[in-house]
PDB file of C-alpha atoms in Angstrom:
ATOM      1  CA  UNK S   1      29.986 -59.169  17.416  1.00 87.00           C
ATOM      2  CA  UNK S   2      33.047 -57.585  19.544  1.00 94.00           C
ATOM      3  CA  UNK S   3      32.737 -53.824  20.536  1.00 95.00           C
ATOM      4  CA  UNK S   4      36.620 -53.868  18.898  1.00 96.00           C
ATOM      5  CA  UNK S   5      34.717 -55.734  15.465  1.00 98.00           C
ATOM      6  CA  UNK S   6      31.844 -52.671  15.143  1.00 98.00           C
ATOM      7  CA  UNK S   7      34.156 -50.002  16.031  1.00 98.00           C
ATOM      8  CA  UNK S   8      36.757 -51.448  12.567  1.00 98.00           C
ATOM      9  CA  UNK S   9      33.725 -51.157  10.971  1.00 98.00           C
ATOM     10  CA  UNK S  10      33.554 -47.380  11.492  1.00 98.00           C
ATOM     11  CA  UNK S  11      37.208 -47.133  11.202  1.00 98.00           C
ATOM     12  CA  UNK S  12      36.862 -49.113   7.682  1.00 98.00           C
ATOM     13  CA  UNK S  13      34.548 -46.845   6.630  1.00 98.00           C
ATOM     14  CA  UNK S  14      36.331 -43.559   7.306  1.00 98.00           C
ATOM     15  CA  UNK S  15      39.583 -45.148   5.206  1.00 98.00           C
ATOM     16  CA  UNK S  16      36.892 -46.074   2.550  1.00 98.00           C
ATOM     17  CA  UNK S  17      35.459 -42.750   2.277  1.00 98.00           C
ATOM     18  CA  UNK S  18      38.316 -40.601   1.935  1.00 97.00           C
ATOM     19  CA  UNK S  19      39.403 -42.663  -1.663  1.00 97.00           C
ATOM     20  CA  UNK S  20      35.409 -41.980  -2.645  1.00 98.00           C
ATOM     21  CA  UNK S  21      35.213 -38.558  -1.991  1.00 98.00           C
ATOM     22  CA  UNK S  22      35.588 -35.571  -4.339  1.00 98.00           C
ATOM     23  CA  UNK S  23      34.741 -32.360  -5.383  1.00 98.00           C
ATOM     24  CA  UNK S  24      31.281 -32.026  -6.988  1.00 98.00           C
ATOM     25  CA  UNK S  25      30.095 -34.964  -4.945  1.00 98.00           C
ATOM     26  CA  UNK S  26      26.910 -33.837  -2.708  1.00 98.00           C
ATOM     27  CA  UNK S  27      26.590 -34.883   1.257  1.00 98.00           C
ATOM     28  CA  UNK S  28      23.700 -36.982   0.872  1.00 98.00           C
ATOM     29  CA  UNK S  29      26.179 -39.573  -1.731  1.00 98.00           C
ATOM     30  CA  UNK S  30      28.745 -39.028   0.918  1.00 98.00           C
ATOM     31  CA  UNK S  31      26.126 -40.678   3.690  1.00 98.00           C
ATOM     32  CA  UNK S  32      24.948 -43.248   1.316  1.00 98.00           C
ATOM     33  CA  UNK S  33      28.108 -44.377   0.519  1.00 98.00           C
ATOM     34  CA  UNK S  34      29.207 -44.532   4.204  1.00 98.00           C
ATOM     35  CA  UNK S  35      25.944 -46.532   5.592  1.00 98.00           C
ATOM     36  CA  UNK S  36      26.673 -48.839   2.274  1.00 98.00           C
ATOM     37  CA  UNK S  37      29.864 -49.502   3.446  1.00 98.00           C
ATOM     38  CA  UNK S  38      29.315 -50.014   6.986  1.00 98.00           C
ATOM     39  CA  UNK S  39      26.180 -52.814   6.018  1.00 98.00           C
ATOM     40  CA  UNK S  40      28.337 -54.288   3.765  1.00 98.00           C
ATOM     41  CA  UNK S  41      31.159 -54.708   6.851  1.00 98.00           C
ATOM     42  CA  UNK S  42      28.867 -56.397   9.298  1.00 98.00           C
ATOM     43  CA  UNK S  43      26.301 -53.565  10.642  1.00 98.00           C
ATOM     44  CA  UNK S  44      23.210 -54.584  11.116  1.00 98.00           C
ATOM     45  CA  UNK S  45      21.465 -50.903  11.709  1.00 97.00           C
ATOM     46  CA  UNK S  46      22.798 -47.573  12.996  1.00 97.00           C
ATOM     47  CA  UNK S  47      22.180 -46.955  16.922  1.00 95.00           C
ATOM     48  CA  UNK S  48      21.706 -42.851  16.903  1.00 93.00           C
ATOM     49  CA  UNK S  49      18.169 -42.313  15.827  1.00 93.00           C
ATOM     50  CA  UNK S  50      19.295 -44.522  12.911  1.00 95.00           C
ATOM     51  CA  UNK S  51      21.180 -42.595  11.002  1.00 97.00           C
ATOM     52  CA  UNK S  52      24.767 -44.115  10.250  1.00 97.00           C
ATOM     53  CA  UNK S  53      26.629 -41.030   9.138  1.00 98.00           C
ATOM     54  CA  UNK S  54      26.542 -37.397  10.323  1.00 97.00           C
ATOM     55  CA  UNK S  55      28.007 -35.092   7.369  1.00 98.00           C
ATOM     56  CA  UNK S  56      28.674 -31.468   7.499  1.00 98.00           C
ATOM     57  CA  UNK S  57      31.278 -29.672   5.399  1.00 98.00           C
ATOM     58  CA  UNK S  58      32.144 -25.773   4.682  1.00 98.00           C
ATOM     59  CA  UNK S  59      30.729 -23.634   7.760  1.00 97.00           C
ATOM     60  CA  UNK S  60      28.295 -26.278   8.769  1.00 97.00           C
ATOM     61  CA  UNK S  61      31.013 -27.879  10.384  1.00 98.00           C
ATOM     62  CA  UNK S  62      30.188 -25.635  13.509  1.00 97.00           C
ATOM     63  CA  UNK S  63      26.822 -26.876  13.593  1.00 95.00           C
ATOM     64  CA  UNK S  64      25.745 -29.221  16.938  1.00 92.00           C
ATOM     65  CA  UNK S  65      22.268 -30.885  16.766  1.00 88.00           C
ATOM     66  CA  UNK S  66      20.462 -33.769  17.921  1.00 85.00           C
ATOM     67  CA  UNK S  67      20.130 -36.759  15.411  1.00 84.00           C
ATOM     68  CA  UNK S  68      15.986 -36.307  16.219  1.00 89.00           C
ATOM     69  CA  UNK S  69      16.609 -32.795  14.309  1.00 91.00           C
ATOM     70  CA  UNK S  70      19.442 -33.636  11.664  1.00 95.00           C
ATOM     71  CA  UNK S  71      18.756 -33.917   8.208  1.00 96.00           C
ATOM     72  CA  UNK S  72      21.704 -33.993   5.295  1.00 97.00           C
ATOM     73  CA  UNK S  73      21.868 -31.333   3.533  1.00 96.00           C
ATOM     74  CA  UNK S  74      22.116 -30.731  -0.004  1.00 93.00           C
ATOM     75  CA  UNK S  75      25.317 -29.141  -0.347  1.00 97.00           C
ATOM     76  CA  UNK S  76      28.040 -30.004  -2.708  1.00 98.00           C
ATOM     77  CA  UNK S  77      31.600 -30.470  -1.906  1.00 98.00           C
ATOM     78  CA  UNK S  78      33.946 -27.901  -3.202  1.00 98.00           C
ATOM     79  CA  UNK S  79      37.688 -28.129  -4.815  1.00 98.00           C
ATOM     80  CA  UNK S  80      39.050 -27.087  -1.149  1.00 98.00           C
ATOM     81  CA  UNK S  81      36.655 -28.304   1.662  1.00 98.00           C
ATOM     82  CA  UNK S  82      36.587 -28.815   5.120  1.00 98.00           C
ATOM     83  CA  UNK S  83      34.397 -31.890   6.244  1.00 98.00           C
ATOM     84  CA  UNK S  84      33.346 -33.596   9.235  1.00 98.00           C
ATOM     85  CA  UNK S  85      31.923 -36.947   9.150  1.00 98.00           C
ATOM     86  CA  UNK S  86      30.606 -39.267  12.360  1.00 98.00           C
ATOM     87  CA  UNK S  87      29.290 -42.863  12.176  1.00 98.00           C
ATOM     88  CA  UNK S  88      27.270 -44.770  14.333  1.00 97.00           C
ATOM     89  CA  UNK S  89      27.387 -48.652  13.006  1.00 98.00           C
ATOM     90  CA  UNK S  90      25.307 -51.600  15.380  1.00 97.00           C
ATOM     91  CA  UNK S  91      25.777 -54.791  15.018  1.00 97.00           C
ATOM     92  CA  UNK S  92      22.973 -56.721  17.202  1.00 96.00           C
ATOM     93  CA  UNK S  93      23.252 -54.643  20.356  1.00 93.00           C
ATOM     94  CA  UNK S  94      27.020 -53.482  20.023  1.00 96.00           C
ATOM     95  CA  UNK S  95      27.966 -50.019  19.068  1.00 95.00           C
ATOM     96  CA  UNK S  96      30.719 -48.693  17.406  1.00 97.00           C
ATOM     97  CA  UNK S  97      31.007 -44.587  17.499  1.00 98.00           C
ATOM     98  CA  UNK S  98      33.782 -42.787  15.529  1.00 98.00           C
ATOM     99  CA  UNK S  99      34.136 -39.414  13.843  1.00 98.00           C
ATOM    100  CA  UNK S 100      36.665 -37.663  11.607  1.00 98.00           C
ATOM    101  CA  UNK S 101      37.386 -34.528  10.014  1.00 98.00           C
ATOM    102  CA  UNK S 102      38.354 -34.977   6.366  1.00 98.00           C
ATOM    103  CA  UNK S 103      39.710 -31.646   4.298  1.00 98.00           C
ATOM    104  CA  UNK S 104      39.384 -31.518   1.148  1.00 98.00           C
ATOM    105  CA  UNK S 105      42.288 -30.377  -0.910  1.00 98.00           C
ATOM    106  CA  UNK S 106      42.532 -29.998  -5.121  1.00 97.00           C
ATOM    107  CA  UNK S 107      39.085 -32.164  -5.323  1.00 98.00           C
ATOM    108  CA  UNK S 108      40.101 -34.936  -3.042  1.00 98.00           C
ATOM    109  CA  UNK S 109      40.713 -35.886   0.193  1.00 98.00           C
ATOM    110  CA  UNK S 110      43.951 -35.672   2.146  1.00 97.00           C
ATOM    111  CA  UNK S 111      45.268 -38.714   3.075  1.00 93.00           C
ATOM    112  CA  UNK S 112      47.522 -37.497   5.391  1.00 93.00           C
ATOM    113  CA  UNK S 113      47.344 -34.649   8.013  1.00 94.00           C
ATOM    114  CA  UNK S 114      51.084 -33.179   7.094  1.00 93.00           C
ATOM    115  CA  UNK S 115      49.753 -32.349   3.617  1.00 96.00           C
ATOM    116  CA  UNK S 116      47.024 -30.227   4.933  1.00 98.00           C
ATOM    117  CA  UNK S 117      48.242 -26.553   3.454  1.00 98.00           C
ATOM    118  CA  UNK S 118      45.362 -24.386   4.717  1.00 98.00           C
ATOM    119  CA  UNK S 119      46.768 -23.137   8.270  1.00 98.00           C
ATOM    120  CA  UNK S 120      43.617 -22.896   9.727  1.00 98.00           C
ATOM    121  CA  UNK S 121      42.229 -26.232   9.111  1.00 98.00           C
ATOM    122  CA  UNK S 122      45.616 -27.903   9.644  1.00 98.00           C
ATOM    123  CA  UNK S 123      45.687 -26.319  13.159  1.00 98.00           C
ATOM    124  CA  UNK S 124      42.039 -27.561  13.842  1.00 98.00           C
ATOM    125  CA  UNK S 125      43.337 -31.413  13.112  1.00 98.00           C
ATOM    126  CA  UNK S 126      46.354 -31.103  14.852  1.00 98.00           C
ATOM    127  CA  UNK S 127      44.642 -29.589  18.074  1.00 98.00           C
ATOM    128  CA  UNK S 128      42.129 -32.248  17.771  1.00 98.00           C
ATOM    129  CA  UNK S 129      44.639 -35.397  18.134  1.00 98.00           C
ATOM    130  CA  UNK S 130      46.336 -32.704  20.708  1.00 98.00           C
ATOM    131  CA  UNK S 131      43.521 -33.178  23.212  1.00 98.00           C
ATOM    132  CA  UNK S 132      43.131 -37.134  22.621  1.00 98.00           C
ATOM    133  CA  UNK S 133      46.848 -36.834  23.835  1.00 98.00           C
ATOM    134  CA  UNK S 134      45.972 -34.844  26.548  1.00 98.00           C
ATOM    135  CA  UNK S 135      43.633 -36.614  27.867  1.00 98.00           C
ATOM    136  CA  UNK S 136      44.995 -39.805  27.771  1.00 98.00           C
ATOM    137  CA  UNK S 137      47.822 -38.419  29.536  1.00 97.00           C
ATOM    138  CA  UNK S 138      45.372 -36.921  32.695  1.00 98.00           C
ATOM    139  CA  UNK S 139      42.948 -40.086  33.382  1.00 98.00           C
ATOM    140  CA  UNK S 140      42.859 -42.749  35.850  1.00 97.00           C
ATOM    141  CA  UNK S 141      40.090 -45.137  36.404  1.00 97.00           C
ATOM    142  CA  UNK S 142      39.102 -43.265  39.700  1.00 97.00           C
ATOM    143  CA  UNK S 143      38.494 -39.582  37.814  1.00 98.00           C
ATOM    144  CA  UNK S 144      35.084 -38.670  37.470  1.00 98.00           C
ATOM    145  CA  UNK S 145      33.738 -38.052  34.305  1.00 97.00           C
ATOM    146  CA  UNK S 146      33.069 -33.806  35.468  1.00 97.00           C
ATOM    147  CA  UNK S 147      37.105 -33.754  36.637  1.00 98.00           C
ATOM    148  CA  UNK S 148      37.566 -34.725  33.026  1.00 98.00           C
ATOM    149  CA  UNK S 149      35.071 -32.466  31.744  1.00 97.00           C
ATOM    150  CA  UNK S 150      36.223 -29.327  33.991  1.00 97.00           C
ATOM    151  CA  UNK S 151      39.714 -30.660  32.854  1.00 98.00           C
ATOM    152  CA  UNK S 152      39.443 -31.012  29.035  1.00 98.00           C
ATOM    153  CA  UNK S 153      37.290 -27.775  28.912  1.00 97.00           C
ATOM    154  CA  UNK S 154      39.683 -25.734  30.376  1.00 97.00           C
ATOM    155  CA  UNK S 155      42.591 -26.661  28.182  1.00 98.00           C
ATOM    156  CA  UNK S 156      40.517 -26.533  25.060  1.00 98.00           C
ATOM    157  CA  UNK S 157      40.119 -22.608  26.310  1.00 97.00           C
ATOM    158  CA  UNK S 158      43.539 -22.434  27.292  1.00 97.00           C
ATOM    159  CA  UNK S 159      44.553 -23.296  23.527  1.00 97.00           C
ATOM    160  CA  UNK S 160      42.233 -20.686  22.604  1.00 97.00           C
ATOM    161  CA  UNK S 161      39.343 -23.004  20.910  1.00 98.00           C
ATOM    162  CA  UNK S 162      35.605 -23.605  22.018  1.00 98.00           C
ATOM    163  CA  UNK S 163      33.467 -26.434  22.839  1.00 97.00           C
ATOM    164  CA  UNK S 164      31.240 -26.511  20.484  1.00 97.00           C
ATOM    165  CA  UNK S 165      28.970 -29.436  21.538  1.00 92.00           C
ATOM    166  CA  UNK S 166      25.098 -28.335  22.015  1.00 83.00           C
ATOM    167  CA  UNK S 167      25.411 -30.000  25.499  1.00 83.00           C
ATOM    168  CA  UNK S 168      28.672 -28.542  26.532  1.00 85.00           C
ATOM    169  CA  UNK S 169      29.540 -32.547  26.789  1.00 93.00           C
ATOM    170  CA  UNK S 170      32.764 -33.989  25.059  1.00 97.00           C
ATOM    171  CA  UNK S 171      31.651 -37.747  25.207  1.00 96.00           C
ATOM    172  CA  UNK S 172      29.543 -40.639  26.699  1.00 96.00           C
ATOM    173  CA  UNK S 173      29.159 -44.118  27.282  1.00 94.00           C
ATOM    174  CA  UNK S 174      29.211 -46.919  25.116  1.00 94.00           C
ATOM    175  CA  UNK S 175      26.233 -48.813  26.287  1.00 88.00           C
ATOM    176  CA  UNK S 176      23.363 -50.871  24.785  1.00 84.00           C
ATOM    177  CA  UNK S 177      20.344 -48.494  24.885  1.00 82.00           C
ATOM    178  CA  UNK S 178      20.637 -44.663  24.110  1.00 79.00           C
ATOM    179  CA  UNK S 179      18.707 -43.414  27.263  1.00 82.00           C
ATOM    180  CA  UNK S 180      21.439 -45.672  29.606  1.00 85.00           C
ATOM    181  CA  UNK S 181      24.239 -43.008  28.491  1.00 89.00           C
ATOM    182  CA  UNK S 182      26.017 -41.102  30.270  1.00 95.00           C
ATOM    183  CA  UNK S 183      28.004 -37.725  29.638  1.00 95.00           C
ATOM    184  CA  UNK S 184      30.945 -36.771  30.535  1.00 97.00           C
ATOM    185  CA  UNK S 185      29.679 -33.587  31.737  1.00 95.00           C
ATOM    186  CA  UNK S 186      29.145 -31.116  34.793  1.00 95.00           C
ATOM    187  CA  UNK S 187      27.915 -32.714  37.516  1.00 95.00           C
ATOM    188  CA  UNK S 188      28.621 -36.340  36.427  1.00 96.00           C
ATOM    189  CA  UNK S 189      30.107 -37.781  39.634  1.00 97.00           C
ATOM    190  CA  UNK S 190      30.540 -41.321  38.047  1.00 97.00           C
ATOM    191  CA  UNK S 191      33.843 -42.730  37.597  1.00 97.00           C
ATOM    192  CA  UNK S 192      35.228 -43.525  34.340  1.00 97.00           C
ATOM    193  CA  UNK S 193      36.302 -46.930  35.527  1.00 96.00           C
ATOM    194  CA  UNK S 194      32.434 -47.296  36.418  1.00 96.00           C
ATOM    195  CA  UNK S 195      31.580 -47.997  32.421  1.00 96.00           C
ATOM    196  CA  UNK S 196      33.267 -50.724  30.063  1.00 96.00           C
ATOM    197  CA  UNK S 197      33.686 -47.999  27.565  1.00 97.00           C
ATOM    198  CA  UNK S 198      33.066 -44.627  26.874  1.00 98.00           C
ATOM    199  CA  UNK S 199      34.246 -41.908  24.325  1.00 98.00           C
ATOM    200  CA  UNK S 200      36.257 -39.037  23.883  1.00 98.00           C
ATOM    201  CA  UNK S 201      34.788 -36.406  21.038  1.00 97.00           C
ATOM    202  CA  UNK S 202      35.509 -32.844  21.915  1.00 98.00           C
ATOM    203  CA  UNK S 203      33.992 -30.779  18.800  1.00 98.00           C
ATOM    204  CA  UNK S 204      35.547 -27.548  18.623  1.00 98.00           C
ATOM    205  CA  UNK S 205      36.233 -24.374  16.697  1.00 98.00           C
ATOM    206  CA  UNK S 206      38.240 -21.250  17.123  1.00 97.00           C
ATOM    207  CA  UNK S 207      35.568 -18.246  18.631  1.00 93.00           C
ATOM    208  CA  UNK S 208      34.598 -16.305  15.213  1.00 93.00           C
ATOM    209  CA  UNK S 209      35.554 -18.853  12.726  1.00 97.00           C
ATOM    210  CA  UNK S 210      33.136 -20.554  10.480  1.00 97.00           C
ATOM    211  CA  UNK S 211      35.276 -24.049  10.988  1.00 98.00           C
ATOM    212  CA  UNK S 212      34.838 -26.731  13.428  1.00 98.00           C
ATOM    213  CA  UNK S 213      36.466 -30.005  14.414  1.00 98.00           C
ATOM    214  CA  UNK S 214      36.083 -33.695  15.279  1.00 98.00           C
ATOM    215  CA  UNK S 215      38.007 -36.482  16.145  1.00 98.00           C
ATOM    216  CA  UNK S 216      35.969 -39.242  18.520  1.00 98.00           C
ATOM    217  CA  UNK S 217      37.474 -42.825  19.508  1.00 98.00           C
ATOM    218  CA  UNK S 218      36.628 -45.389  22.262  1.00 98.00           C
ATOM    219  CA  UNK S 219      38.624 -45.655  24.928  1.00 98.00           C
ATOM    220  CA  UNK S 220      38.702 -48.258  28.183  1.00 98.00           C
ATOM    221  CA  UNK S 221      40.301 -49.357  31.080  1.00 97.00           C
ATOM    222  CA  UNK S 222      42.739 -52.414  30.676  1.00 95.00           C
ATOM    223  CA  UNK S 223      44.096 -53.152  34.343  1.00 90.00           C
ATOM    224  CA  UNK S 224      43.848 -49.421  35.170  1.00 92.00           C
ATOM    225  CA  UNK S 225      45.645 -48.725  31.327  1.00 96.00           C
ATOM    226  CA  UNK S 226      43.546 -46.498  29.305  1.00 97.00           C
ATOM    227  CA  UNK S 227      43.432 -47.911  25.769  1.00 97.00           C
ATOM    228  CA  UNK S 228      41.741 -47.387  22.190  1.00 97.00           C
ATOM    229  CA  UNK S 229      39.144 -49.268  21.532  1.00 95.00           C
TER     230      UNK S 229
END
């Protein structure tokens, strides 16, 4: 299967999973619902420590751990919710690797970002699909992946958010085995142009706040045009 092919699957998934969701639904039927979806779209098994769907909602949104430590937890979704949800479909050895934040608004999901009405969360989203712009607008295949890190980082400051990442990292490669991946991170003196793919997924919150943010996609090179995967 097509990098493009896994990375619909994820994309499926997300579009499925905001008409399933609801208030009074728990995070563990949100997970099982997206890992049923994304089998029943052509994964084969789920390439991060094989778990197919990070959830968090409420404050846990903040939260950055390994998949070797997560576990879903128990919570329940409320009436107004803030949620953050990031799949990892395989199909043979082809990854797809896409994340969302979903808000929860009257016991259902928001289908579209304008009808957000918490000010807070709205201005999470919006800052999210801010620094996709961003960056898209800054790289060329010869910038390393620490210009884009120093880069990105110090914007995401400048807008007065934090990296929120456990790493400090705000993406990888797309590759076929976990331990080949590399971060776009201080110190990384590869080139972007030196991987077929890699991702952008800066997850951030505003310092004090009990929110954070998501928004991951796949980007690559197309005769030196950066374009979505």
């Amino acid at each position: 299967m097509e990098y493009s092919e896994v990375q619909r699957i994820a994309r499926n998934t997300i579009e499925y999973i905001k008409g399933e969701i609801h208030s009074g639904m728990a995070l563990t039927e949100v997970r099982r619902l997206c890992e049923e979806k994304m089998y029943e779209l052509g994964a084969d098994s789920f390439w991060y420590y094989d778990i197919g769907a990070f959830v968090f909602s409420g404050d846990e949104t903040t939260v950055s751990i390994s998949g070797r430590e997560y576990i879903t937890s128990d919570r329940i979704i409320a009436a107004d919710d803030i949620l953050t949800i990031d799949l990892s479909p395989q199909s043979g050895d082809t990854w797809g690797d896409y994340a969302r934040t979903i808000i929860i608004q009257n016991g259902k999901a928001v289908q579209s970002d304008d009808e957000i009405m918490n000010p807070e969360w709205r201005a999470g989203v919006e800052m999210e699909k801010k620094l996709h712009k961003r960056m898209r607008s800054i790289v060329n295949p010869e910038m390393t992946f620490e210009e884009l890190y120093v880069q990105m980082n110090e914007f995401i400051l400048e807008e007065g958010f934090i990296n929120l990442d456990f790493l400090g990292n705000l993406g990888h490669s797309i590759v076929r085995r976990r331990e080949d991946r590399v971060y776009i991170e201080k110190g990384n003196h590869a080139k972007l142009s030196d991987v077929d793919y890699f991702t952008f997924e800066p997850h951030i919150s505003v310092r004090g706040s009990r929110y954070g943010y998501k928004r991951e996609n796949i980007y690559f090179f197309d005769q030196e045009i950066l374009k979505e995967l």
